[in-house]
Tab-separated table of C-alpha atoms in Angstrom:
chain	number	residue	atom	x	y	z
A	992	ARG	CA	78.004	77.610	-331.142
A	993	PRO	CA	77.833	73.846	-331.555
A	994	GLU	CA	81.201	73.455	-329.807
A	995	ALA	CA	79.918	75.236	-326.707
A	996	VAL	CA	76.942	72.899	-326.491
A	997	LEU	CA	79.227	69.890	-326.832
A	998	ASP	CA	81.534	71.295	-324.142
A	999	ARG	CA	78.608	71.696	-321.744
A	1000	VAL	CA	77.441	68.147	-322.409
A	1001	LEU	CA	80.938	66.747	-321.810
A	1002	VAL	CA	81.386	68.717	-318.579
A	1003	ARG	CA	77.960	67.725	-317.232
A	1004	HIS	CA	78.637	64.074	-318.082
A	1005	ALA	CA	82.068	64.154	-316.400
A	1006	LEU	CA	80.646	65.969	-313.375
A	1007	ALA	CA	77.877	63.390	-312.992
A	1008	ALA	CA	80.502	60.618	-312.803
A	1009	LEU	CA	82.158	62.152	-309.717
A	1010	PRO	CA	81.385	61.013	-306.172
A	1011	VAL	CA	78.443	62.964	-304.748
A	1012	PRO	CA	80.452	65.078	-302.245
A	1013	GLN	CA	82.817	66.227	-305.009
A	1014	GLN	CA	79.877	66.970	-307.296
A	1015	ARG	CA	78.205	68.982	-304.571
A	1016	VAL	CA	81.267	71.113	-303.857
A	1017	LEU	CA	81.962	71.811	-307.529
A	1018	ARG	CA	78.317	72.586	-308.301
A	1019	LEU	CA	78.111	75.019	-305.377
A	1020	ALA	CA	81.373	76.650	-306.433
A	1021	PHE	CA	80.648	77.003	-310.136
A	1022	PHE	CA	76.879	77.169	-310.495
A	1023	GLU	CA	76.110	79.099	-307.305
A	1024	ASP	CA	79.410	81.029	-307.246
A	1025	LEU	CA	80.115	80.205	-303.590
A	1026	THR	CA	83.554	80.399	-302.020
A	1027	GLN	CA	85.003	77.431	-300.180
A	1028	PRO	CA	84.247	78.959	-296.752
A	1029	GLN	CA	80.657	79.575	-297.887
A	1030	ILE	CA	80.395	75.973	-299.092
A	1031	ALA	CA	81.714	74.756	-295.729
A	1032	GLU	CA	79.093	76.843	-293.948
A	1033	ARG	CA	76.274	75.644	-296.195
A	1034	THR	CA	77.210	71.959	-296.032
A	1035	GLY	CA	78.386	71.881	-292.430
A	1036	TRP	CA	81.639	70.244	-293.548
A	1037	PRO	CA	85.031	71.411	-292.263
A	1038	LEU	CA	86.798	73.800	-294.626
A	1039	GLY	CA	89.624	71.287	-295.144
A	1040	THR	CA	87.096	68.688	-296.296
A	1041	VAL	CA	85.581	71.142	-298.777
A	1042	LYS	CA	89.045	71.973	-300.116
A	1043	SER	CA	89.906	68.279	-300.462
A	1044	HIS	CA	86.660	67.527	-302.301
A	1045	ALA	CA	87.253	70.493	-304.609
A	1046	ARG	CA	90.817	69.476	-305.447
A	1047	ARG	CA	89.989	65.801	-305.971
A	1048	GLY	CA	86.894	66.665	-307.969
A	1049	LEU	CA	88.765	69.051	-310.242
A	1050	ASN	CA	91.544	66.512	-310.772
A	1051	ARG	CA	89.048	63.779	-311.678
A	1052	LEU	CA	87.089	66.162	-313.879
A	1053	ARG	CA	90.254	67.151	-315.733
A	1054	GLY	CA	91.215	63.509	-316.202
A	1055	SER	CA	87.768	62.604	-317.522
A	1056	LEU	CA	87.710	65.525	-319.930
A	1057	GLU	CA	91.221	64.759	-321.178
A	1058	GLN	CA	90.150	61.193	-321.910
A	1059	GLU	CA	87.065	62.397	-323.773
A	1060	LEU	CA	89.064	64.889	-325.835
A	1061	CYS	CA	91.736	62.339	-326.738
A	1062	ARG	CA	89.266	59.768	-328.082
A	1063	PRO	CA	89.353	59.329	-331.845
């Protein structure tokens, strides 16, 4: 579907605009299907840091995608 391709492009573009730690956490979570404790183990970051990066990254991603979808 053309819409699915466009969605993937928009998500990848929005993800690329995030700070690197947030990108890393979200990529590990979604593309490698890792849990937050697994991400903490892989990165060596405290679990609280992983959770903070995930929450901030998702919030920024949502905001970016909302802006893209609201453009005329």
